[in-house]
Amino acid sequence: MRQGQDAAAQVFETEVPARMDRLPWDRFHWLIIAALGITWTLDGLEVTLVGSLAGAIHESPSLGLSETQVGLSASAYLIGAVLGALFFGWLTDRVGRRKIFFVTVIVYMLSSIATGFSWDFWSFALFRALTGAGIGGEYAAVNSAIQEMIPARRRGTVDLAVNGTFWAGAAIGALSALVVLDPAIIDPEIGWRAAFVVGGALAFVIMLLRSWVPESPRWLMTHGKPGEADRVVTAIEAQVESRQGPLPPLQYGPVRLSRRGKATMREVLHVMLHRQRRRTVLGVTLMACQAFCYNAIFFTYALILTTFQGVPSREVGWYILPFALGNLLGPLLLGPFFDSIGRRIMITATYAISGLLMAISGLAFQQGWLNAWEQTLAWTVIFFFASPAASAAYLTVGESFPLEMRAIAIAIFYAFGTGIGGVAGPALFGWLIEGGARMDITLGFLLAAALMLLAAFTEWKLGFAAEGRSLESIASPLSAHQD
């Protein structure tokens, strides 16, 4: 009898998911977006800033990195991002979202500031790797927290919009480089260093915003802390109710969970490779194909403009701005349709449209039909659709797996996508464009187009309905009690 009583004590019911999903849109949700979603803007700023400042870093009298060393430092950032995502993703599922998204922003802040004081290649590469680790860790901790705290009816809209702000950071980075590298405004040697220091210092504001963000109630409930989860939700409800009035009724009932230990890597791999194998195949396909698509442009961007369109290399940055705008507007304008029309139709459509347009653009380039601005306009339109498709890959991965392993799942797929984008992609496209011939570059376009169409087909076959559904109904928690 005693054993049965102990077992019963380990089972509990909670309405935390239903209470979080019924909340009307409120200032609380804007705080979540501002405090946590800034991660993608920082990543876009960091990636674009380093590319834009590469010339000044190479010519720096105190640092003087060679072209090879500049490239290696970019690789160090990517390696740091991959390792940071995996380590902090694993830690996020074990100790909580809130603790880790403070740690990762501190790592980013200190490392970015330290980059501005680098004295040789090794110090620069080390600080870039640590900056990448902070950003990579942010992806896992922040993505999981946002998905768990935004109401189900708007989860797709918010997730896509937040991921799309990478391109706001890219635009800021491109514009900042034009200022800090202008000798009439500031000595470029001081300018490139100041850019890293100021970028890191801005993270202090993020820390202040995050001090108001609570731990994810869903993480608390699946880690045997239903009482604490209830207190957090009650406090949120009180804030929202004071501004919005009486809350709407619950749309679904409680979930029944068992207190259990933390998810092991063996359990994570079992879920990914056996229980949810179809979703793993889907996530891998979406992540890999969008990574190759972006590389088809990024690793031919300057070559096409300078070699084939006659654009001076110093002016390439101006062509990044409309490209970044298209990437930003796509998720913002199309995101709501992922919640209304649905994930499967919209993900299939955005991957397919961007793939078809990529193929048409490649053939137009082969025939020499486009000038520099027409080529840029074509890229802008393509990535108006490709950007929400890429963001939807992260959304799909986050929704595919149980709460107890959400952060590490996001981290694993992020690491895979970054590896494809930062290692395999550059190697392949570097080989394709080595001769600088139009046909070789066109092959890159056509390969990317084919992969996007493959991703569209895979989504149509393996995609699942997640719009408007609670996370617990999409992927049952590992702690779900089986009667």
CSV table of C-alpha atoms in Angstrom, one decimal:
chain,number,residue,atom,x,y,z
A,1,MET,CA,0.0,0.0,0.0
A,2,ARG,CA,2.8,2.3,0.9
A,3,GLN,CA,4.5,1.8,-2.5
A,4,GLY,CA,1.2,2.6,-4.3
A,5,GLN,CA,0.8,5.8,-2.3
A,6,ASP,CA,4.4,6.8,-3.2
A,7,ALA,CA,3.8,6.2,-6.9
A,8,ALA,CA,0.6,8.2,-6.7
A,9,ALA,CA,2.4,11.1,-5.1
A,10,GLN,CA,4.7,11.2,-8.1
A,11,VAL,CA,1.8,11.9,-10.4
A,12,PHE,CA,0.2,15.4,-10.7
A,13,GLU,CA,-2.1,17.3,-13.0
A,14,THR,CA,-1.4,20.9,-14.1
A,15,GLU,CA,-3.3,23.5,-16.2
A,16,VAL,CA,-0.1,25.5,-16.8
A,17,PRO,CA,-0.1,24.9,-20.6
A,18,ALA,CA,-3.8,25.8,-21.0
A,19,ARG,CA,-3.4,28.9,-18.8
A,20,MET,CA,-0.3,30.1,-20.8
A,21,ASP,CA,-2.1,29.5,-24.2
A,22,ARG,CA,-5.3,31.3,-23.2
A,23,LEU,CA,-3.5,34.6,-22.3
A,24,PRO,CA,-4.5,37.6,-24.5
A,25,TRP,CA,-1.7,39.3,-26.3
A,26,ASP,CA,-0.1,41.7,-23.8
A,27,ARG,CA,2.9,43.8,-22.9
A,28,PHE,CA,4.3,40.7,-21.2
A,29,HIS,CA,4.7,39.0,-24.6
A,30,TRP,CA,6.4,42.1,-26.1
A,31,LEU,CA,8.9,41.9,-23.2
A,32,ILE,CA,9.6,38.3,-24.1
A,33,ILE,CA,10.2,39.2,-27.7
A,34,ALA,CA,12.4,42.2,-26.9
A,35,ALA,CA,14.4,40.6,-24.1
A,36,LEU,CA,14.9,37.2,-25.8
A,37,GLY,CA,14.4,37.7,-29.5
A,38,ILE,CA,17.3,40.2,-29.7
A,39,THR,CA,19.6,37.2,-30.1
A,40,TRP,CA,19.1,36.9,-33.8
A,41,THR,CA,19.7,40.6,-34.3
A,42,LEU,CA,23.1,40.2,-32.5
A,43,ASP,CA,24.0,37.2,-34.6
A,44,GLY,CA,23.2,39.1,-37.8
A,45,LEU,CA,25.2,42.1,-36.5
A,46,GLU,CA,28.2,39.9,-35.6
A,47,VAL,CA,28.3,37.9,-38.9
A,48,THR,CA,27.9,41.0,-41.1
A,49,LEU,CA,30.2,43.2,-39.1
A,50,VAL,CA,33.1,40.8,-39.3
A,51,GLY,CA,32.7,40.4,-43.1
A,52,SER,CA,32.4,44.1,-43.6
A,53,LEU,CA,35.4,44.9,-41.3
A,54,ALA,CA,37.6,42.2,-42.8
A,55,GLY,CA,39.6,44.7,-44.9
A,56,ALA,CA,40.3,47.0,-41.9
A,57,ILE,CA,41.3,44.0,-39.7
A,58,HIS,CA,43.6,42.8,-42.4
A,59,GLU,CA,45.2,46.3,-42.8
A,60,SER,CA,45.3,46.9,-39.0
A,61,PRO,CA,48.9,48.0,-38.1
A,62,SER,CA,48.5,46.4,-34.6
A,63,LEU,CA,46.8,43.2,-35.7
A,64,GLY,CA,47.5,42.8,-39.4
A,65,LEU,CA,45.8,39.4,-40.0
A,66,SER,CA,46.4,37.7,-43.3
A,67,GLU,CA,43.5,36.8,-45.6
A,68,THR,CA,43.9,33.2,-44.4
A,69,GLN,CA,43.8,34.2,-40.8
A,70,VAL,CA,40.7,36.4,-41.3
A,71,GLY,CA,39.0,33.3,-42.8
A,72,LEU,CA,40.2,31.1,-40.0
A,73,SER,CA,38.8,33.5,-37.4
A,74,ALA,CA,35.4,33.2,-39.2
A,75,SER,CA,35.7,29.5,-38.9
A,76,ALA,CA,36.5,29.9,-35.2
A,77,TYR,CA,33.3,31.8,-34.7
A,78,LEU,CA,31.3,29.0,-36.4
A,79,ILE,CA,33.0,26.3,-34.4
A,80,GLY,CA,32.4,28.2,-31.2
A,81,ALA,CA,28.7,28.6,-32.2
A,82,VAL,CA,28.3,24.9,-32.8
A,83,LEU,CA,30.0,23.8,-29.6
A,84,GLY,CA,28.2,26.5,-27.6
A,85,ALA,CA,24.8,25.4,-28.9
A,86,LEU,CA,25.4,21.8,-28.0
A,87,PHE,CA,26.8,22.5,-24.5
A,88,PHE,CA,24.4,25.2,-23.5
A,89,GLY,CA,21.5,23.4,-25.2
A,90,TRP,CA,22.2,20.3,-23.0
A,91,LEU,CA,22.6,22.5,-20.0
A,92,THR,CA,19.4,24.5,-20.7
A,93,ASP,CA,17.2,21.3,-20.5
A,94,ARG,CA,18.9,20.4,-17.3
A,95,VAL,CA,19.0,23.6,-15.2
A,96,GLY,CA,16.4,25.8,-16.9
A,97,ARG,CA,15.9,28.4,-19.6
A,98,ARG,CA,16.3,31.5,-17.5
A,99,LYS,CA,19.7,30.7,-15.9
A,100,ILE,CA,21.3,29.8,-19.2
A,101,PHE,CA,20.0,32.8,-21.2
A,102,PHE,CA,21.7,35.0,-18.7
A,103,VAL,CA,25.0,33.0,-18.9
A,104,THR,CA,25.0,33.0,-22.7
A,105,VAL,CA,24.5,36.8,-23.0
A,106,ILE,CA,27.3,37.4,-20.5
A,107,VAL,CA,29.6,35.2,-22.5
A,108,TYR,CA,28.6,37.1,-25.7
A,109,MET,CA,29.1,40.5,-24.0
A,110,LEU,CA,32.5,39.9,-22.5
A,111,SER,CA,33.8,38.1,-25.6
A,112,SER,CA,32.7,40.7,-28.0
A,113,ILE,CA,34.2,43.5,-25.9
A,114,ALA,CA,37.4,41.5,-25.6
A,115,THR,CA,37.6,41.1,-29.4
A,116,GLY,CA,38.0,44.9,-29.6
A,117,PHE,CA,41.2,44.6,-27.6
A,118,SER,CA,42.7,41.7,-29.5
A,119,TRP,CA,46.5,41.9,-29.9
A,120,ASP,CA,47.3,39.0,-32.3
A,121,PHE,CA,45.6,36.3,-34.4
A,122,TRP,CA,45.3,33.8,-31.6
A,123,SER,CA,43.6,36.2,-29.2
A,124,PHE,CA,41.3,37.4,-32.0
A,125,ALA,CA,40.4,33.8,-33.0
A,126,LEU,CA,39.8,32.8,-29.3
A,127,PHE,CA,37.5,35.8,-28.6
A,128,ARG,CA,35.6,35.2,-31.8
A,129,ALA,CA,35.1,31.5,-30.8
A,130,LEU,CA,33.8,32.5,-27.4
A,131,THR,CA,31.5,35.1,-29.0
A,132,GLY,CA,30.1,32.4,-31.2
A,133,ALA,CA,29.7,30.1,-28.2
A,134,GLY,CA,27.5,32.7,-26.5
A,135,ILE,CA,25.4,33.2,-29.7
A,136,GLY,CA,25.1,29.4,-30.3
A,137,GLY,CA,24.0,28.9,-26.7
A,138,GLU,CA,21.4,31.7,-27.1
A,139,TYR,CA,19.7,29.9,-30.0
A,140,ALA,CA,18.9,26.9,-27.8
A,141,ALA,CA,17.9,28.6,-24.6
A,142,VAL,CA,16.0,31.5,-26.2
A,143,ASN,CA,14.2,29.6,-28.9
A,144,SER,CA,12.9,27.1,-26.4
A,145,ALA,CA,11.8,29.8,-24.0
A,146,ILE,CA,10.0,31.8,-26.6
A,147,GLN,CA,8.1,28.8,-28.0
A,148,GLU,CA,7.0,27.8,-24.4
A,149,MET,CA,5.8,31.3,-23.4
A,150,ILE,CA,4.0,32.5,-26.5
A,151,PRO,CA,0.3,31.5,-26.9
A,152,ALA,CA,-0.2,28.6,-29.3
A,153,ARG,CA,-2.3,30.7,-31.7
A,154,ARG,CA,0.6,33.1,-32.3
A,155,ARG,CA,3.6,30.9,-31.8
A,156,GLY,CA,4.4,30.6,-35.6
A,157,THR,CA,4.0,34.3,-36.3
A,158,VAL,CA,6.3,35.3,-33.4
A,159,ASP,CA,8.9,32.6,-34.0
A,160,LEU,CA,9.3,33.5,-37.7
A,161,ALA,CA,9.4,37.2,-37.0
A,162,VAL,CA,12.0,36.8,-34.3
A,163,ASN,CA,14.2,34.6,-36.4
A,164,GLY,CA,13.9,37.1,-39.3
A,165,THR,CA,15.4,39.9,-37.2
A,166,PHE,CA,18.8,38.3,-38.0
A,167,TRP,CA,18.6,40.5,-41.1
A,168,ALA,CA,17.9,43.6,-39.1
A,169,GLY,CA,21.2,42.9,-37.4
A,170,ALA,CA,22.8,42.3,-40.8
A,171,ALA,CA,21.6,45.7,-42.1
A,172,ILE,CA,22.8,47.5,-38.9
A,173,GLY,CA,26.2,45.8,-39.3
A,174,ALA,CA,26.5,46.8,-43.0
A,175,LEU,CA,25.6,50.4,-42.1
A,176,SER,CA,27.9,50.5,-39.1
A,177,ALA,CA,30.8,49.4,-41.2
A,178,LEU,CA,30.3,52.3,-43.6
A,179,VAL,CA,30.6,54.6,-40.6
A,180,VAL,CA,33.5,53.1,-38.6
A,181,LEU,CA,35.6,52.5,-41.8
A,182,ASP,CA,35.2,56.1,-43.1
A,183,PRO,CA,38.6,57.9,-42.4
A,184,ALA,CA,36.7,61.2,-42.5
A,185,ILE,CA,34.7,60.2,-39.4
A,186,ILE,CA,37.1,58.0,-37.4
A,187,ASP,CA,40.5,56.3,-37.7
A,188,PRO,CA,39.6,52.8,-39.1
A,189,GLU,CA,42.0,51.2,-36.6
A,190,ILE,CA,39.9,52.7,-33.7
A,191,GLY,CA,36.7,52.2,-35.7
A,192,TRP,CA,36.8,48.4,-36.1
A,193,ARG,CA,37.8,47.9,-32.5
A,194,ALA,CA,35.1,50.3,-31.2
A,195,ALA,CA,32.4,48.4,-33.3
A,196,PHE,CA,33.1,45.2,-31.3
A,197,VAL,CA,33.3,47.0,-27.9
A,198,VAL,CA,30.0,48.9,-28.5
A,199,GLY,CA,28.3,45.8,-29.8
A,200,GLY,CA,29.2,43.9,-26.7
A,201,ALA,CA,28.3,46.7,-24.4
A,202,LEU,CA,24.8,46.8,-25.8
A,203,ALA,CA,24.2,43.4,-24.4
A,204,PHE,CA,24.1,45.0,-20.9
A,205,VAL,CA,20.7,46.5,-21.9
A,206,ILE,CA,19.5,43.0,-22.8
A,207,MET,CA,20.5,41.7,-19.4
A,208,LEU,CA,18.4,44.4,-17.7
A,209,LEU,CA,15.4,43.4,-19.9
A,210,ARG,CA,15.9,39.8,-19.1
A,211,SER,CA,15.8,40.4,-15.3
A,212,TRP,CA,12.0,40.8,-15.8
A,213,VAL,CA,11.6,37.5,-17.6
A,214,PRO,CA,10.6,34.5,-15.5
A,215,GLU,CA,11.6,30.9,-15.8
A,216,SER,CA,9.5,29.0,-18.4
A,217,PRO,CA,6.5,27.5,-16.5
A,218,ARG,CA,6.5,24.6,-18.9
A,219,TRP,CA,10.1,23.8,-18.0
A,220,LEU,CA,9.2,23.9,-14.3
A,221,MET,CA,6.2,21.6,-14.6
A,222,THR,CA,8.1,19.0,-16.6
A,223,HIS,CA,10.9,19.0,-14.1
A,224,GLY,CA,8.7,18.2,-11.1
A,225,LYS,CA,8.1,21.7,-9.9
A,226,PRO,CA,4.3,22.2,-10.5
A,227,GLY,CA,3.9,24.5,-7.5
A,228,GLU,CA,6.6,26.9,-8.7
A,229,ALA,CA,5.2,26.7,-12.2
A,230,ASP,CA,1.7,27.6,-10.8
A,231,ARG,CA,3.1,30.6,-8.9
A,232,VAL,CA,4.9,31.9,-12.0
A,233,VAL,CA,1.7,31.6,-14.2
A,234,THR,CA,-0.4,33.2,-11.4
A,235,ALA,CA,2.0,36.2,-11.3
A,236,ILE,CA,1.8,36.5,-15.1
A,237,GLU,CA,-2.0,36.3,-15.1
A,238,ALA,CA,-2.2,39.0,-12.5
A,239,GLN,CA,-0.1,41.4,-14.6
A,240,VAL,CA,-2.1,40.6,-17.8
A,241,GLU,CA,-5.5,40.8,-16.0
A,242,SER,CA,-4.7,44.2,-14.5
A,243,ARG,CA,-4.3,45.6,-18.0
A,244,GLN,CA,-6.7,43.4,-20.1
A,245,GLY,CA,-9.5,42.7,-17.7
A,246,PRO,CA,-10.9,39.2,-17.0
A,247,LEU,CA,-9.1,36.4,-18.8
A,248,PRO,CA,-10.9,34.2,-21.3
A,249,PRO,CA,-11.8,30.6,-20.3
A,250,LEU,CA,-9.4,27.7,-20.8
A,251,GLN,CA,-9.6,26.1,-24.2
A,252,TYR,CA,-8.4,22.6,-23.1
A,253,GLY,CA,-7.9,20.6,-19.9
A,254,PRO,CA,-5.0,19.8,-17.6
A,255,VAL,CA,-2.1,17.5,-18.5
A,256,ARG,CA,-1.1,14.6,-16.3
A,257,LEU,CA,2.6,14.3,-15.6
A,258,SER,CA,4.9,12.1,-13.5
A,259,ARG,CA,7.9,13.4,-11.6
A,260,ARG,CA,11.0,12.0,-13.2
A,261,GLY,CA,14.7,12.7,-13.6
A,262,LYS,CA,16.3,14.8,-16.3
A,263,ALA,CA,16.3,13.4,-19.9
A,264,THR,CA,19.4,11.5,-20.7
A,265,MET,CA,21.2,11.7,-24.1
A,266,ARG,CA,20.2,8.0,-24.6
A,267,GLU,CA,16.5,9.1,-24.3
A,268,VAL,CA,17.1,12.1,-26.6
A,269,LEU,CA,18.7,9.9,-29.3
A,270,HIS,CA,16.0,7.3,-28.9
A,271,VAL,CA,13.2,9.8,-29.5
A,272,MET,CA,15.0,11.4,-32.4
A,273,LEU,CA,16.1,8.2,-34.2
A,274,HIS,CA,13.1,5.9,-33.3
A,275,ARG,CA,10.0,7.5,-31.8
A,276,GLN,CA,10.1,10.6,-33.9
A,277,ARG,CA,12.2,9.4,-36.8
A,278,ARG,CA,10.0,11.1,-39.5
A,279,ARG,CA,10.3,14.4,-37.7
A,280,THR,CA,14.0,14.1,-37.5
A,281,VAL,CA,14.2,13.4,-41.3
A,282,LEU,CA,12.0,16.4,-41.9
A,283,GLY,CA,14.1,18.7,-39.6
A,284,VAL,CA,17.4,17.6,-41.2
A,285,THR,CA,16.1,18.1,-44.7
A,286,LEU,CA,14.7,21.6,-44.0
A,287,MET,CA,17.8,22.7,-42.2
A,288,ALA,CA,20.3,21.4,-44.7
A,289,CYS,CA,18.5,22.6,-47.8
A,290,GLN,CA,17.9,26.2,-46.6
A,291,ALA,CA,21.6,26.3,-45.5
A,292,PHE,CA,22.7,25.4,-49.1
A,293,CYS,CA,20.3,27.9,-50.6
A,294,TYR,CA,21.8,30.7,-48.6
A,295,ASN,CA,25.3,29.6,-49.5
A,296,ALA,CA,24.4,29.7,-53.2
A,297,ILE,CA,24.0,33.4,-52.8
A,298,PHE,CA,26.5,34.4,-50.1
A,299,PHE,CA,29.4,32.6,-51.7
A,300,THR,CA,28.7,34.0,-55.2
A,301,TYR,CA,27.4,37.4,-54.1
A,302,ALA,CA,30.6,39.5,-54.4
A,303,LEU,CA,31.9,37.5,-57.3
A,304,ILE,CA,28.8,38.1,-59.4
A,305,LEU,CA,28.6,41.8,-58.6
A,306,THR,CA,32.3,42.6,-59.0
A,307,THR,CA,33.3,40.2,-61.8
A,308,PHE,CA,30.2,40.0,-64.0
A,309,GLN,CA,28.3,43.3,-63.1
A,310,GLY,CA,31.3,45.6,-62.7
A,311,VAL,CA,30.5,46.8,-59.2
A,312,PRO,CA,33.5,48.1,-57.3
A,313,SER,CA,34.2,45.9,-54.2
A,314,ARG,CA,33.9,48.9,-51.8
A,315,GLU,CA,30.3,49.4,-53.0
A,316,VAL,CA,29.1,45.8,-52.5
A,317,GLY,CA,27.8,46.6,-49.1
A,318,TRP,CA,25.1,48.9,-50.6
A,319,TYR,CA,23.7,45.9,-52.4
A,320,ILE,CA,23.4,44.0,-49.1
A,321,LEU,CA,20.8,46.4,-47.7
A,322,PRO,CA,17.9,45.6,-50.1
A,323,PHE,CA,18.8,41.9,-49.8
A,324,ALA,CA,18.6,42.2,-46.0
A,325,LEU,CA,15.3,44.1,-46.3
A,326,GLY,CA,13.7,41.3,-48.3
A,327,ASN,CA,14.9,38.7,-45.8
A,328,LEU,CA,13.5,40.7,-42.9
A,329,LEU,CA,10.1,41.5,-44.5
A,330,GLY,CA,9.4,37.9,-45.6
A,331,PRO,CA,9.0,36.5,-42.1
A,332,LEU,CA,7.2,39.6,-40.8
A,333,LEU,CA,4.6,39.7,-43.6
A,334,LEU,CA,4.2,36.0,-44.3
A,335,GLY,CA,4.6,34.8,-40.7
A,336,PRO,CA,0.9,35.2,-39.7
A,337,PHE,CA,-0.1,32.8,-42.5
A,338,PHE,CA,1.8,30.0,-40.8
A,339,ASP,CA,-0.7,30.3,-38.0
A,340,SER,CA,-3.8,30.9,-40.1
A,341,ILE,CA,-3.3,28.8,-43.3
A,342,GLY,CA,-1.1,26.3,-41.5
A,343,ARG,CA,2.5,25.1,-41.3
A,344,ARG,CA,2.4,22.4,-43.9
A,345,ILE,CA,1.0,24.5,-46.7
A,346,MET,CA,3.1,27.6,-45.9
A,347,ILE,CA,6.4,25.7,-45.4
A,348,THR,CA,5.8,23.8,-48.6
A,349,ALA,CA,4.9,26.9,-50.5
A,350,THR,CA,7.8,29.1,-49.3
A,351,TYR,CA,10.4,26.4,-50.0
A,352,ALA,CA,8.9,25.6,-53.5
A,353,ILE,CA,8.5,29.3,-54.6
A,354,SER,CA,12.0,30.2,-53.5
A,355,GLY,CA,13.4,27.1,-55.3
A,356,LEU,CA,11.6,27.9,-58.5
A,357,LEU,CA,12.7,31.5,-58.4
A,358,MET,CA,16.2,30.5,-57.7
A,359,ALA,CA,16.3,28.3,-60.8
A,360,ILE,CA,14.8,31.1,-62.9
A,361,SER,CA,17.4,33.6,-61.5
A,362,GLY,CA,20.2,31.2,-62.3
A,363,LEU,CA,19.1,30.8,-65.9
A,364,ALA,CA,18.7,34.5,-66.3
A,365,PHE,CA,22.2,35.0,-64.9
A,366,GLN,CA,23.5,32.4,-67.3
A,367,GLN,CA,22.0,34.3,-70.2
A,368,GLY,CA,23.3,37.7,-69.0
A,369,TRP,CA,19.8,39.2,-68.8
A,370,LEU,CA,20.3,41.1,-65.5
A,371,ASN,CA,22.3,44.1,-64.5
A,372,ALA,CA,23.6,44.6,-60.9
A,373,TRP,CA,20.4,46.1,-59.5
A,374,GLU,CA,18.1,43.7,-61.3
A,375,GLN,CA,20.2,40.8,-60.0
A,376,THR,CA,19.9,42.3,-56.5
A,377,LEU,CA,16.1,42.7,-57.0
A,378,ALA,CA,15.9,39.0,-58.0
A,379,TRP,CA,17.8,37.9,-54.9
A,380,THR,CA,15.6,40.2,-52.7
A,381,VAL,CA,12.4,38.6,-54.1
A,382,ILE,CA,13.8,35.0,-53.8
A,383,PHE,CA,14.7,35.5,-50.1
A,384,PHE,CA,11.5,37.2,-49.3
A,385,PHE,CA,10.2,33.6,-49.5
A,386,ALA,CA,13.4,31.8,-48.5
A,387,SER,CA,13.8,33.7,-45.2
A,388,PRO,CA,10.4,32.5,-43.7
A,389,ALA,CA,11.2,29.0,-45.1
A,390,ALA,CA,14.5,29.0,-43.2
A,391,SER,CA,12.9,30.4,-40.1
A,392,ALA,CA,10.2,27.7,-40.3
A,393,ALA,CA,12.9,25.1,-40.2
A,394,TYR,CA,13.8,26.2,-36.7
A,395,LEU,CA,10.1,26.5,-35.7
A,396,THR,CA,9.5,22.9,-37.0
A,397,VAL,CA,12.4,21.5,-35.0
A,398,GLY,CA,11.3,23.2,-31.8
A,399,GLU,CA,7.8,21.9,-32.1
A,400,SER,CA,8.7,18.4,-33.1
A,401,PHE,CA,10.1,17.1,-29.8
A,402,PRO,CA,9.1,16.8,-26.1
A,403,LEU,CA,9.6,19.7,-23.7
A,404,GLU,CA,12.3,17.9,-21.7
A,405,MET,CA,14.6,17.8,-24.7
A,406,ARG,CA,13.5,20.8,-26.7
A,407,ALA,CA,16.6,22.9,-26.2
A,408,ILE,CA,19.1,20.1,-27.0
A,409,ALA,CA,17.1,19.2,-30.1
A,410,ILE,CA,17.2,22.8,-31.3
A,411,ALA,CA,20.9,22.8,-30.5
A,412,ILE,CA,21.6,19.6,-32.5
A,413,PHE,CA,19.8,20.8,-35.5
A,414,TYR,CA,21.3,24.3,-35.3
A,415,ALA,CA,24.7,22.8,-35.1
A,416,PHE,CA,23.9,20.6,-38.1
A,417,GLY,CA,22.6,23.6,-40.1
A,418,THR,CA,25.6,25.7,-39.1
A,419,GLY,CA,28.0,22.9,-40.0
A,420,ILE,CA,26.4,22.6,-43.4
A,421,GLY,CA,26.3,26.3,-43.9
A,422,GLY,CA,29.8,27.0,-42.6
A,423,VAL,CA,31.8,24.0,-43.7
A,424,ALA,CA,30.2,21.8,-46.4
A,425,GLY,CA,28.5,24.7,-48.2
A,426,PRO,CA,31.5,26.9,-48.6
A,427,ALA,CA,33.6,23.9,-49.7
A,428,LEU,CA,31.1,22.9,-52.4
A,429,PHE,CA,30.4,26.4,-53.7
A,430,GLY,CA,34.0,27.3,-53.6
A,431,TRP,CA,34.7,24.4,-55.9
A,432,LEU,CA,31.8,25.3,-58.2
A,433,ILE,CA,32.8,29.0,-58.6
A,434,GLU,CA,36.6,28.5,-58.6
A,435,GLY,CA,36.8,29.1,-62.4
A,436,GLY,CA,34.6,32.1,-62.2
A,437,ALA,CA,32.6,31.0,-65.2
A,438,ARG,CA,28.9,31.8,-65.5
A,439,MET,CA,28.0,28.1,-66.0
A,440,ASP,CA,29.7,27.0,-62.8
A,441,ILE,CA,27.9,29.7,-60.8
A,442,THR,CA,24.6,28.7,-62.5
A,443,LEU,CA,25.2,25.1,-61.4
A,444,GLY,CA,25.3,26.5,-57.8
A,445,PHE,CA,22.0,28.2,-58.3
A,446,LEU,CA,20.4,25.1,-59.8
A,447,LEU,CA,21.7,22.8,-57.1
A,448,ALA,CA,20.2,25.2,-54.4
A,449,ALA,CA,16.9,25.3,-56.3
A,450,ALA,CA,16.7,21.5,-56.5
A,451,LEU,CA,17.4,21.2,-52.8
A,452,MET,CA,14.7,23.7,-51.9
A,453,LEU,CA,12.2,21.8,-54.1
A,454,LEU,CA,13.3,18.6,-52.3
A,455,ALA,CA,12.6,20.3,-48.9
A,456,ALA,CA,9.2,21.4,-50.2
A,457,PHE,CA,8.3,17.8,-51.2
A,458,THR,CA,9.6,16.4,-47.9
A,459,GLU,CA,7.5,18.9,-45.9
A,460,TRP,CA,4.4,18.0,-48.0
A,461,LYS,CA,5.0,14.3,-47.3
A,462,LEU,CA,6.2,14.4,-43.6
A,463,GLY,CA,4.9,17.8,-42.3
A,464,PHE,CA,2.5,17.9,-39.4
A,465,ALA,CA,-0.2,20.3,-38.2
A,466,ALA,CA,1.1,22.4,-35.3
A,467,GLU,CA,-0.8,25.7,-35.8
A,468,GLY,CA,-2.9,26.7,-32.8
A,469,ARG,CA,-2.0,23.5,-30.9
A,470,SER,CA,-0.4,23.3,-27.5
A,471,LEU,CA,3.2,22.0,-27.5
A,472,GLU,CA,2.1,19.1,-25.3
A,473,SER,CA,-0.4,17.9,-27.9
A,474,ILE,CA,2.1,18.1,-30.7
A,475,ALA,CA,4.8,16.2,-28.9
A,476,SER,CA,3.8,14.4,-25.7
A,477,PRO,CA,6.2,15.2,-22.8
A,478,LEU,CA,8.5,12.4,-21.7
A,479,SER,CA,7.0,12.9,-18.2
A,480,ALA,CA,3.4,12.4,-19.5
A,481,HIS,CA,1.7,9.9,-17.2
A,482,GLN,CA,0.4,6.8,-18.9
A,483,ASP,CA,-2.6,5.4,-17.0
